[in-house]
């Protein structure tokens, strides 16, 4: 019976489902290790592959970073010059004024053609009336009915001439108003264009100043960056691209100047024990941390 029971227990053990996932390590006494305390990061500052660089080279990396920040500031200043907004606003005003000027010039031109046409109509009526008056004064017409018709026509022509002359006067007034409008808009266009030219000149002068400083800073950066080890500079450039322009930061009073976060005691202890030529990284932002006498270690 004991053998049967033992076999039954063995059979039951065989029927247990297999343990899922990797087994956790056990100590010699059979107990599992305690879980890692909360707040302790799993990753060390010394991630492989470890990069080493002389402390002086790391300090020079801060100089490169400062120059890169200056180049960013200069680029932002170039994009943000007040003259940009001024020129844009004035250009919009100039476009509107030119459109109004074209409309006024078109109106003046239309009025000029209309005036010419109205004056020609007046001249035709005046000439016809003059011919009728000559016929009337010549005495060649003796029929009373023809005389009456001619006199009636002369009266009609006189009224027609008066109406046409009123039209000419009305068109002349509109043309004069359009001409005044053209003159006013022409002056305003010239004034705005002058302001644009002035703002453009100030902008170009600022461009020249900024570009000159950019060239100087770029040259200085090339010299300093040329003295930084290539692998360190490559890592810095990669981080700078990923981290908004800041790839290396000073560790100042236990605070990363890149993310402005104070380092935890465990991180500070790791940095304290790191060799001087070890390139350490901020666990929060992953930027290169450069140690100085002001690091507070």
PDB file of C-alpha atoms in Angstrom:
ATOM      1  CA  UNK A   1       0.000   0.000   0.000  1.00  0.00           C
ATOM      2  CA  UNK A   2       2.885   2.427   0.802  1.00  0.00           C
ATOM      3  CA  UNK A   3       4.318   1.853  -2.626  1.00  0.00           C
ATOM      4  CA  UNK A   4       0.974   2.597  -4.184  1.00  0.00           C
ATOM      5  CA  UNK A   5       0.639   5.856  -2.278  1.00  0.00           C
ATOM      6  CA  UNK A   6       4.161   6.902  -3.102  1.00  0.00           C
ATOM      7  CA  UNK A   7       3.532   6.169  -6.741  1.00  0.00           C
ATOM      8  CA  UNK A   8       0.341   8.153  -6.601  1.00  0.00           C
ATOM      9  CA  UNK A   9       2.169  11.196  -5.189  1.00  0.00           C
ATOM     10  CA  UNK A  10       4.806  10.847  -7.867  1.00  0.00           C
ATOM     11  CA  UNK A  11       2.113  10.647 -10.495  1.00  0.00           C
ATOM     12  CA  UNK A  12       0.445  13.744  -9.128  1.00  0.00           C
ATOM     13  CA  UNK A  13       3.751  15.630  -9.244  1.00  0.00           C
ATOM     14  CA  UNK A  14       4.174  14.604 -12.875  1.00  0.00           C
ATOM     15  CA  UNK A  15       0.730  15.962 -13.671  1.00  0.00           C
ATOM     16  CA  UNK A  16       1.504  19.449 -12.322  1.00  0.00           C
ATOM     17  CA  UNK A  17       1.682  22.123 -15.046  1.00  0.00           C
ATOM     18  CA  UNK A  18       5.196  23.226 -15.949  1.00  0.00           C
ATOM     19  CA  UNK A  19       6.455  26.444 -14.315  1.00  0.00           C
ATOM     20  CA  UNK A  20       6.092  29.404 -16.723  1.00  0.00           C
ATOM     21  CA  UNK A  21       8.823  31.977 -17.289  1.00  0.00           C
ATOM     22  CA  UNK A  22      12.457  31.976 -16.196  1.00  0.00           C
ATOM     23  CA  UNK A  23      13.060  30.674 -12.719  1.00  0.00           C
ATOM     24  CA  UNK A  24      14.339  33.195 -10.239  1.00  0.00           C
ATOM     25  CA  UNK A  25      17.774  32.524  -8.724  1.00  0.00           C
ATOM     26  CA  UNK A  26      17.959  30.955  -5.281  1.00  0.00           C
ATOM     27  CA  UNK A  27      20.506  31.437  -2.539  1.00  0.00           C
ATOM     28  CA  UNK A  28      22.351  28.501  -1.029  1.00  0.00           C
ATOM     29  CA  UNK A  29      19.745  28.113   1.698  1.00  0.00           C
ATOM     30  CA  UNK A  30      17.001  27.807  -0.933  1.00  0.00           C
ATOM     31  CA  UNK A  31      15.512  31.287  -0.498  1.00  0.00           C
ATOM     32  CA  UNK A  32      15.091  33.767  -3.339  1.00  0.00           C
ATOM     33  CA  UNK A  33      16.932  37.114  -3.105  1.00  0.00           C
ATOM     34  CA  UNK A  34      14.924  40.093  -1.882  1.00  0.00           C
ATOM     35  CA  UNK A  35      13.405  42.389  -4.520  1.00  0.00           C
ATOM     36  CA  UNK A  36      15.340  45.528  -5.375  1.00  0.00           C
ATOM     37  CA  UNK A  37      14.239  48.434  -3.100  1.00  0.00           C
ATOM     38  CA  UNK A  38      12.071  51.036  -4.698  1.00  0.00           C
ATOM     39  CA  UNK A  39      13.830  54.124  -6.011  1.00  0.00           C
ATOM     40  CA  UNK A  40      17.027  52.289  -6.922  1.00  0.00           C
ATOM     41  CA  UNK A  41      17.617  52.310 -10.660  1.00  0.00           C
ATOM     42  CA  UNK A  42      18.543  49.096 -12.372  1.00  0.00           C
ATOM     43  CA  UNK A  43      21.061  50.759 -14.664  1.00  0.00           C
ATOM     44  CA  UNK A  44      24.426  51.996 -13.528  1.00  0.00           C
ATOM     45  CA  UNK A  45      26.113  55.165 -14.709  1.00  0.00           C
ATOM     46  CA  UNK A  46      28.742  52.960 -16.296  1.00  0.00           C
ATOM     47  CA  UNK A  47      26.842  51.516 -19.200  1.00  0.00           C
ATOM     48  CA  UNK A  48      28.754  49.479 -21.737  1.00  0.00           C
ATOM     49  CA  UNK A  49      30.548  50.253 -23.831  1.00  0.00           C
ATOM     50  CA  UNK A  50      32.260  52.535 -21.326  1.00  0.00           C
ATOM     51  CA  UNK A  51      33.762  55.734 -22.746  1.00  0.00           C
ATOM     52  CA  UNK A  52      36.818  57.293 -21.179  1.00  0.00           C
ATOM     53  CA  UNK A  53      38.311  60.719 -21.749  1.00  0.00           C
ATOM     54  CA  UNK A  54      40.769  62.859 -19.884  1.00  0.00           C
ATOM     55  CA  UNK A  55      39.160  65.336 -17.461  1.00  0.00           C
ATOM     56  CA  UNK A  56      40.641  68.218 -19.458  1.00  0.00           C
ATOM     57  CA  UNK A  57      38.971  66.914 -22.611  1.00  0.00           C
ATOM     58  CA  UNK A  58      35.655  66.704 -20.782  1.00  0.00           C
ATOM     59  CA  UNK A  59      36.058  70.295 -19.591  1.00  0.00           C
ATOM     60  CA  UNK A  60      36.748  71.360 -23.187  1.00  0.00           C
ATOM     61  CA  UNK A  61      33.484  69.653 -24.139  1.00  0.00           C
ATOM     62  CA  UNK A  62      31.703  72.204 -21.947  1.00  0.00           C
ATOM     63  CA  UNK A  63      33.434  74.930 -23.946  1.00  0.00           C
ATOM     64  CA  UNK A  64      32.141  73.355 -27.157  1.00  0.00           C
ATOM     65  CA  UNK A  65      28.646  73.181 -25.642  1.00  0.00           C
ATOM     66  CA  UNK A  66      28.791  76.856 -24.665  1.00  0.00           C
ATOM     67  CA  UNK A  67      29.740  77.788 -28.227  1.00  0.00           C
ATOM     68  CA  UNK A  68      26.934  75.630 -29.619  1.00  0.00           C
ATOM     69  CA  UNK A  69      24.476  77.366 -27.307  1.00  0.00           C
ATOM     70  CA  UNK A  70      25.780  80.708 -28.560  1.00  0.00           C
ATOM     71  CA  UNK A  71      25.263  79.589 -32.159  1.00  0.00           C
ATOM     72  CA  UNK A  72      21.698  78.571 -31.290  1.00  0.00           C
ATOM     73  CA  UNK A  73      21.101  81.958 -29.709  1.00  0.00           C
ATOM     74  CA  UNK A  74      22.453  83.740 -32.760  1.00  0.00           C
ATOM     75  CA  UNK A  75      20.250  81.664 -35.074  1.00  0.00           C
ATOM     76  CA  UNK A  76      17.213  82.446 -32.902  1.00  0.00           C
ATOM     77  CA  UNK A  77      18.124  86.135 -32.872  1.00  0.00           C
ATOM     78  CA  UNK A  78      18.441  86.124 -36.662  1.00  0.00           C
ATOM     79  CA  UNK A  79      15.000  84.536 -37.031  1.00  0.00           C
ATOM     80  CA  UNK A  80      13.419  86.786 -34.408  1.00  0.00           C
ATOM     81  CA  UNK A  81      14.617  90.208 -35.511  1.00  0.00           C
ATOM     82  CA  UNK A  82      11.789  92.765 -35.051  1.00  0.00           C
ATOM     83  CA  UNK A  83      12.404  93.939 -38.592  1.00  0.00           C
ATOM     84  CA  UNK A  84      10.948  90.656 -39.901  1.00  0.00           C
ATOM     85  CA  UNK A  85       7.505  91.413 -38.452  1.00  0.00           C
ATOM     86  CA  UNK A  86       7.804  95.073 -39.436  1.00  0.00           C
ATOM     87  CA  UNK A  87       8.629  94.254 -43.050  1.00  0.00           C
ATOM     88  CA  UNK A  88       5.868  91.643 -43.212  1.00  0.00           C
ATOM     89  CA  UNK A  89       3.262  94.073 -41.857  1.00  0.00           C
ATOM     90  CA  UNK A  90       4.398  96.898 -44.132  1.00  0.00           C
ATOM     91  CA  UNK A  91       4.455  94.577 -47.134  1.00  0.00           C
ATOM     92  CA  UNK A  92       0.829  93.660 -46.505  1.00  0.00           C
ATOM     93  CA  UNK A  93      -0.066  97.354 -46.282  1.00  0.00           C
ATOM     94  CA  UNK A  94       1.860  98.019 -49.468  1.00  0.00           C
ATOM     95  CA  UNK A  95       0.013  95.260 -51.320  1.00  0.00           C
ATOM     96  CA  UNK A  96      -3.354  96.679 -50.265  1.00  0.00           C
ATOM     97  CA  UNK A  97      -2.339 100.220 -51.185  1.00  0.00           C
ATOM     98  CA  UNK A  98      -1.106  99.106 -54.587  1.00  0.00           C
ATOM     99  CA  UNK A  99      -4.395  97.338 -55.217  1.00  0.00           C
ATOM    100  CA  UNK A 100      -6.265 100.528 -54.281  1.00  0.00           C
ATOM    101  CA  UNK A 101      -3.938 102.548 -56.488  1.00  0.00           C
ATOM    102  CA  UNK A 102      -4.570 100.289 -59.456  1.00  0.00           C
ATOM    103  CA  UNK A 103      -8.317 100.601 -58.875  1.00  0.00           C
ATOM    104  CA  UNK A 104      -8.056 104.399 -58.674  1.00  0.00           C
ATOM    105  CA  UNK A 105      -5.904 104.548 -61.809  1.00  0.00           C
ATOM    106  CA  UNK A 106      -8.411 102.336 -63.612  1.00  0.00           C
ATOM    107  CA  UNK A 107     -11.259 104.593 -62.530  1.00  0.00           C
ATOM    108  CA  UNK A 108      -9.356 107.683 -63.666  1.00  0.00           C
ATOM    109  CA  UNK A 109      -8.636 106.037 -67.029  1.00  0.00           C
ATOM    110  CA  UNK A 110     -12.300 105.063 -67.449  1.00  0.00           C
ATOM    111  CA  UNK A 111     -13.375 108.587 -66.599  1.00  0.00           C
ATOM    112  CA  UNK A 112     -10.895 109.976 -69.109  1.00  0.00           C
ATOM    113  CA  UNK A 113     -12.384 107.827 -71.887  1.00  0.00           C
ATOM    114  CA  UNK A 114     -15.914 108.697 -70.797  1.00  0.00           C
ATOM    115  CA  UNK A 115     -15.064 112.402 -70.782  1.00  0.00           C
ATOM    116  CA  UNK A 116     -13.549 112.195 -74.246  1.00  0.00           C
ATOM    117  CA  UNK A 117     -16.671 110.453 -75.536  1.00  0.00           C
ATOM    118  CA  UNK A 118     -18.993 112.995 -73.895  1.00  0.00           C
ATOM    119  CA  UNK A 119     -16.976 115.936 -75.287  1.00  0.00           C
ATOM    120  CA  UNK A 120     -17.104 114.411 -78.759  1.00  0.00           C
ATOM    121  CA  UNK A 121     -20.890 114.104 -78.449  1.00  0.00           C
ATOM    122  CA  UNK A 122     -21.118 117.764 -77.405  1.00  0.00           C
ATOM    123  CA  UNK A 123     -18.948 118.813 -80.314  1.00  0.00           C
ATOM    124  CA  UNK A 124     -21.090 116.881 -82.805  1.00  0.00           C
ATOM    125  CA  UNK A 125     -24.281 118.500 -81.491  1.00  0.00           C
ATOM    126  CA  UNK A 126     -22.644 121.927 -81.490  1.00  0.00           C
ATOM    127  CA  UNK A 127     -21.502 121.527 -85.110  1.00  0.00           C
ATOM    128  CA  UNK A 128     -24.962 120.354 -86.217  1.00  0.00           C
ATOM    129  CA  UNK A 129     -26.611 123.283 -84.440  1.00  0.00           C
ATOM    130  CA  UNK A 130     -24.154 125.691 -86.070  1.00  0.00           C
ATOM    131  CA  UNK A 131     -25.007 124.316 -89.538  1.00  0.00           C
ATOM    132  CA  UNK A 132     -28.736 124.619 -88.854  1.00  0.00           C
ATOM    133  CA  UNK A 133     -28.267 128.174 -87.662  1.00  0.00           C
ATOM    134  CA  UNK A 134     -26.350 129.043 -90.843  1.00  0.00           C
ATOM    135  CA  UNK A 135     -29.190 127.638 -92.960  1.00  0.00           C
ATOM    136  CA  UNK A 136     -31.671 129.610 -90.946  1.00  0.00           C
ATOM    137  CA  UNK A 137     -29.664 132.838 -91.252  1.00  0.00           C
ATOM    138  CA  UNK A 138     -28.982 132.376 -94.973  1.00  0.00           C
ATOM    139  CA  UNK A 139     -32.633 132.891 -95.920  1.00  0.00           C
ATOM    140  CA  UNK A 140     -32.444 129.958 -98.306  1.00  0.00           C
ATOM    141  CA  UNK A 141     -35.416 128.310 -96.616  1.00  0.00           C
ATOM    142  CA  UNK A 142     -38.637 130.069 -97.486  1.00  0.00           C
ATOM    143  CA  UNK A 143     -41.218 127.466 -96.537  1.00  0.00           C
ATOM    144  CA  UNK A 144     -42.814 128.397 -93.197  1.00  0.00           C
ATOM    145  CA  UNK A 145     -43.134 124.741 -92.231  1.00  0.00           C
ATOM    146  CA  UNK A 146     -39.473 124.067 -93.030  1.00  0.00           C
ATOM    147  CA  UNK A 147     -38.474 127.173 -91.073  1.00  0.00           C
ATOM    148  CA  UNK A 148     -40.546 126.017 -88.119  1.00  0.00           C
ATOM    149  CA  UNK A 149     -39.006 122.536 -88.226  1.00  0.00           C
ATOM    150  CA  UNK A 150     -35.500 123.989 -88.458  1.00  0.00           C
ATOM    151  CA  UNK A 151     -36.069 126.319 -85.542  1.00  0.00           C
ATOM    152  CA  UNK A 152     -37.508 123.448 -83.503  1.00  0.00           C
ATOM    153  CA  UNK A 153     -34.438 121.335 -84.311  1.00  0.00           C
ATOM    154  CA  UNK A 154     -32.111 124.170 -83.256  1.00  0.00           C
ATOM    155  CA  UNK A 155     -33.928 124.387 -79.927  1.00  0.00           C
ATOM    156  CA  UNK A 156     -33.722 120.607 -79.456  1.00  0.00           C
ATOM    157  CA  UNK A 157     -30.038 120.614 -80.296  1.00  0.00           C
ATOM    158  CA  UNK A 158     -29.419 123.380 -77.787  1.00  0.00           C
ATOM    159  CA  UNK A 159     -31.148 121.336 -75.076  1.00  0.00           C
ATOM    160  CA  UNK A 160     -29.229 118.224 -76.134  1.00  0.00           C
ATOM    161  CA  UNK A 161     -25.983 120.186 -76.006  1.00  0.00           C
ATOM    162  CA  UNK A 162     -26.774 121.427 -72.531  1.00  0.00           C
ATOM    163  CA  UNK A 163     -27.515 117.904 -71.297  1.00  0.00           C
ATOM    164  CA  UNK A 164     -24.309 116.588 -72.804  1.00  0.00           C
ATOM    165  CA  UNK A 165     -22.294 119.428 -71.283  1.00  0.00           C
ATOM    166  CA  UNK A 166     -23.767 118.508 -67.882  1.00  0.00           C
ATOM    167  CA  UNK A 167     -22.591 114.955 -68.494  1.00  0.00           C
ATOM    168  CA  UNK A 168     -19.115 116.259 -69.327  1.00  0.00           C
ATOM    169  CA  UNK A 169     -19.014 118.276 -66.108  1.00  0.00           C
ATOM    170  CA  UNK A 170     -20.141 115.288 -64.032  1.00  0.00           C
ATOM    171  CA  UNK A 171     -17.516 113.057 -65.632  1.00  0.00           C
ATOM    172  CA  UNK A 172     -14.855 115.717 -65.140  1.00  0.00           C
ATOM    173  CA  UNK A 173     -15.697 115.907 -61.434  1.00  0.00           C
ATOM    174  CA  UNK A 174     -15.414 112.148 -61.073  1.00  0.00           C
ATOM    175  CA  UNK A 175     -12.162 112.148 -62.993  1.00  0.00           C
ATOM    176  CA  UNK A 176     -10.749 114.921 -60.844  1.00  0.00           C
ATOM    177  CA  UNK A 177     -11.707 112.984 -57.710  1.00  0.00           C
ATOM    178  CA  UNK A 178     -10.064 109.859 -59.122  1.00  0.00           C
ATOM    179  CA  UNK A 179      -6.931 111.833 -59.968  1.00  0.00           C
ATOM    180  CA  UNK A 180      -6.755 113.155 -56.406  1.00  0.00           C
ATOM    181  CA  UNK A 181      -7.175 109.624 -55.132  1.00  0.00           C
ATOM    182  CA  UNK A 182      -4.392 108.428 -57.428  1.00  0.00           C
ATOM    183  CA  UNK A 183      -2.100 111.174 -56.160  1.00  0.00           C
ATOM    184  CA  UNK A 184      -2.880 110.395 -52.518  1.00  0.00           C
ATOM    185  CA  UNK A 185      -2.354 106.665 -52.957  1.00  0.00           C
ATOM    186  CA  UNK A 186       0.840 107.232 -54.929  1.00  0.00           C
ATOM    187  CA  UNK A 187       2.259 109.216 -52.012  1.00  0.00           C
ATOM    188  CA  UNK A 188       1.177 106.567 -49.506  1.00  0.00           C
ATOM    189  CA  UNK A 189       2.705 103.792 -51.587  1.00  0.00           C
ATOM    190  CA  UNK A 190       5.977 105.721 -51.793  1.00  0.00           C
ATOM    191  CA  UNK A 191       5.909 106.344 -48.020  1.00  0.00           C
ATOM    192  CA  UNK A 192       5.304 102.695 -47.139  1.00  0.00           C
ATOM    193  CA  UNK A 193       7.926 101.566 -49.662  1.00  0.00           C
ATOM    194  CA  UNK A 194      10.390 103.956 -48.026  1.00  0.00           C
ATOM    195  CA  UNK A 195       9.633 102.456 -44.609  1.00  0.00           C
ATOM    196  CA  UNK A 196      10.119  98.967 -46.015  1.00  0.00           C
ATOM    197  CA  UNK A 197      13.449  99.995 -47.496  1.00  0.00           C
ATOM    198  CA  UNK A 198      14.501 101.438 -44.150  1.00  0.00           C
ATOM    199  CA  UNK A 199      13.473  98.294 -42.241  1.00  0.00           C
ATOM    200  CA  UNK A 200      15.175  96.111 -44.851  1.00  0.00           C
ATOM    201  CA  UNK A 201      18.363  98.101 -44.437  1.00  0.00           C
ATOM    202  CA  UNK A 202      18.252  97.681 -40.657  1.00  0.00           C
ATOM    203  CA  UNK A 203      17.546  93.974 -41.037  1.00  0.00           C
ATOM    204  CA  UNK A 204      20.425  93.488 -43.463  1.00  0.00           C
ATOM    205  CA  UNK A 205      22.760  95.378 -41.126  1.00  0.00           C
ATOM    206  CA  UNK A 206      21.698  93.100 -38.261  1.00  0.00           C
ATOM    207  CA  UNK A 207      22.202  90.076 -40.534  1.00  0.00           C
ATOM    208  CA  UNK A 208      25.723  91.217 -41.306  1.00  0.00           C
ATOM    209  CA  UNK A 209      26.525  91.649 -37.616  1.00  0.00           C
ATOM    210  CA  UNK A 210      25.020  88.300 -36.612  1.00  0.00           C
ATOM    211  CA  UNK A 211      26.593  86.414 -39.511  1.00  0.00           C
ATOM    212  CA  UNK A 212      29.957  87.888 -38.614  1.00  0.00           C
ATOM    213  CA  UNK A 213      29.646  86.654 -35.043  1.00  0.00           C
ATOM    214  CA  UNK A 214      28.414  83.272 -36.268  1.00  0.00           C
ATOM    215  CA  UNK A 215      31.529  82.934 -38.435  1.00  0.00           C
ATOM    216  CA  UNK A 216      33.762  83.858 -35.503  1.00  0.00           C
ATOM    217  CA  UNK A 217      32.052  81.463 -33.066  1.00  0.00           C
ATOM    218  CA  UNK A 218      32.039  78.679 -35.653  1.00  0.00           C
ATOM    219  CA  UNK A 219      35.759  79.069 -36.211  1.00  0.00           C
ATOM    220  CA  UNK A 220      36.414  79.016 -32.462  1.00  0.00           C
ATOM    221  CA  UNK A 221      34.264  75.906 -32.103  1.00  0.00           C
ATOM    222  CA  UNK A 222      36.184  74.138 -34.843  1.00  0.00           C
ATOM    223  CA  UNK A 223      39.450  74.823 -33.030  1.00  0.00           C
ATOM    224  CA  UNK A 224      38.234  73.614 -29.623  1.00  0.00           C
ATOM    225  CA  UNK A 225      36.250  70.670 -31.008  1.00  0.00           C
ATOM    226  CA  UNK A 226      39.357  69.602 -32.908  1.00  0.00           C
ATOM    227  CA  UNK A 227      41.124  69.032 -29.578  1.00  0.00           C
ATOM    228  CA  UNK A 228      38.308  66.839 -28.183  1.00  0.00           C
ATOM    229  CA  UNK A 229      38.632  63.081 -28.763  1.00  0.00           C
ATOM    230  CA  UNK A 230      36.606  61.985 -31.752  1.00  0.00           C
ATOM    231  CA  UNK A 231      34.575  59.346 -29.910  1.00  0.00           C
ATOM    232  CA  UNK A 232      33.644  61.783 -27.147  1.00  0.00           C
ATOM    233  CA  UNK A 233      32.689  64.463 -29.675  1.00  0.00           C
ATOM    234  CA  UNK A 234      30.628  61.949 -31.673  1.00  0.00           C
ATOM    235  CA  UNK A 235      28.663  60.982 -28.560  1.00  0.00           C
ATOM    236  CA  UNK A 236      28.196  64.632 -27.665  1.00  0.00           C
ATOM    237  CA  UNK A 237      26.889  65.555 -31.123  1.00  0.00           C
ATOM    238  CA  UNK A 238      24.478  62.620 -31.075  1.00  0.00           C
ATOM    239  CA  UNK A 239      23.117  63.591 -27.656  1.00  0.00           C
ATOM    240  CA  UNK A 240      22.936  67.242 -28.618  1.00  0.00           C
ATOM    241  CA  UNK A 241      20.740  66.362 -31.585  1.00  0.00           C
ATOM    242  CA  UNK A 242      18.508  64.177 -29.428  1.00  0.00           C
ATOM    243  CA  UNK A 243      18.307  66.523 -26.444  1.00  0.00           C
ATOM    244  CA  UNK A 244      17.341  69.840 -27.985  1.00  0.00           C
ATOM    245  CA  UNK A 245      20.837  71.197 -28.501  1.00  0.00           C
ATOM    246  CA  UNK A 246      22.347  70.246 -25.120  1.00  0.00           C
ATOM    247  CA  UNK A 247      24.588  67.198 -25.205  1.00  0.00           C
ATOM    248  CA  UNK A 248      26.880  67.884 -22.251  1.00  0.00           C
ATOM    249  CA  UNK A 249      26.177  69.608 -18.965  1.00  0.00           C
ATOM    250  CA  UNK A 250      28.093  70.547 -15.864  1.00  0.00           C
ATOM    251  CA  UNK A 251      27.378  68.755 -12.602  1.00  0.00           C
ATOM    252  CA  UNK A 252      26.943  71.718 -10.277  1.00  0.00           C
ATOM    253  CA  UNK A 253      26.146  71.336  -6.582  1.00  0.00           C
ATOM    254  CA  UNK A 254      24.886  67.786  -7.185  1.00  0.00           C
ATOM    255  CA  UNK A 255      22.492  69.026  -9.886  1.00  0.00           C
ATOM    256  CA  UNK A 256      22.615  68.269 -13.596  1.00  0.00           C
ATOM    257  CA  UNK A 257      22.637  71.582 -15.406  1.00  0.00           C
ATOM    258  CA  UNK A 258      21.094  69.918 -18.448  1.00  0.00           C
ATOM    259  CA  UNK A 259      17.790  68.772 -16.927  1.00  0.00           C
ATOM    260  CA  UNK A 260      18.074  70.792 -13.657  1.00  0.00           C
ATOM    261  CA  UNK A 261      17.429  67.655 -11.605  1.00  0.00           C
ATOM    262  CA  UNK A 262      19.309  66.958  -8.390  1.00  0.00           C
ATOM    263  CA  UNK A 263      20.964  63.564  -8.496  1.00  0.00           C
ATOM    264  CA  UNK A 264      19.949  60.814  -6.097  1.00  0.00           C
ATOM    265  CA  UNK A 265      22.450  59.706  -3.459  1.00  0.00           C
ATOM    266  CA  UNK A 266      23.033  56.395  -5.229  1.00  0.00           C
ATOM    267  CA  UNK A 267      23.967  58.193  -8.441  1.00  0.00           C
ATOM    268  CA  UNK A 268      26.256  60.588  -6.581  1.00  0.00           C
ATOM    269  CA  UNK A 269      27.996  57.663  -4.889  1.00  0.00           C
ATOM    270  CA  UNK A 270      28.605  56.002  -8.246  1.00  0.00           C
ATOM    271  CA  UNK A 271      30.031  59.241  -9.623  1.00  0.00           C
ATOM    272  CA  UNK A 272      32.262  59.652  -6.548  1.00  0.00           C
ATOM    273  CA  UNK A 273      33.739  56.226  -7.094  1.00  0.00           C
ATOM    274  CA  UNK A 274      34.114  56.624 -10.850  1.00  0.00           C
ATOM    275  CA  UNK A 275      37.601  57.180 -12.218  1.00  0.00           C
ATOM    276  CA  UNK A 276      38.416  60.769 -13.217  1.00  0.00           C
ATOM    277  CA  UNK A 277      38.596  59.803 -16.883  1.00  0.00           C
ATOM    278  CA  UNK A 278      35.258  57.998 -16.858  1.00  0.00           C
ATOM    279  CA  UNK A 279      32.628  59.760 -18.952  1.00  0.00           C
ATOM    280  CA  UNK A 280      29.521  59.680 -16.764  1.00  0.00           C
ATOM    281  CA  UNK A 281      25.959  60.284 -17.861  1.00  0.00           C
ATOM    282  CA  UNK A 282      22.937  61.771 -16.106  1.00  0.00           C
ATOM    283  CA  UNK A 283      20.491  58.968 -15.300  1.00  0.00           C
ATOM    284  CA  UNK A 284      17.566  61.351 -15.814  1.00  0.00           C
ATOM    285  CA  UNK A 285      18.316  63.027 -19.167  1.00  0.00           C
ATOM    286  CA  UNK A 286      21.239  60.808 -20.338  1.00  0.00           C
ATOM    287  CA  UNK A 287      23.399  63.824 -21.159  1.00  0.00           C
ATOM    288  CA  UNK A 288      27.128  63.735 -20.539  1.00  0.00           C
ATOM    289  CA  UNK A 289      27.849  64.977 -17.009  1.00  0.00           C
ATOM    290  CA  UNK A 290      31.117  66.880 -16.611  1.00  0.00           C
ATOM    291  CA  UNK A 291      32.584  66.951 -13.131  1.00  0.00           C
ATOM    292  CA  UNK A 292      34.282  70.089 -11.824  1.00  0.00           C
ATOM    293  CA  UNK A 293      35.360  71.437  -8.457  1.00  0.00           C
ATOM    294  CA  UNK A 294      31.839  72.836  -8.086  1.00  0.00           C
ATOM    295  CA  UNK A 295      30.096  69.474  -8.482  1.00  0.00           C
ATOM    296  CA  UNK A 296      29.528  69.063  -4.741  1.00  0.00           C
ATOM    297  CA  UNK A 297      30.862  65.526  -4.647  1.00  0.00           C
TER     298      UNK A 297
END
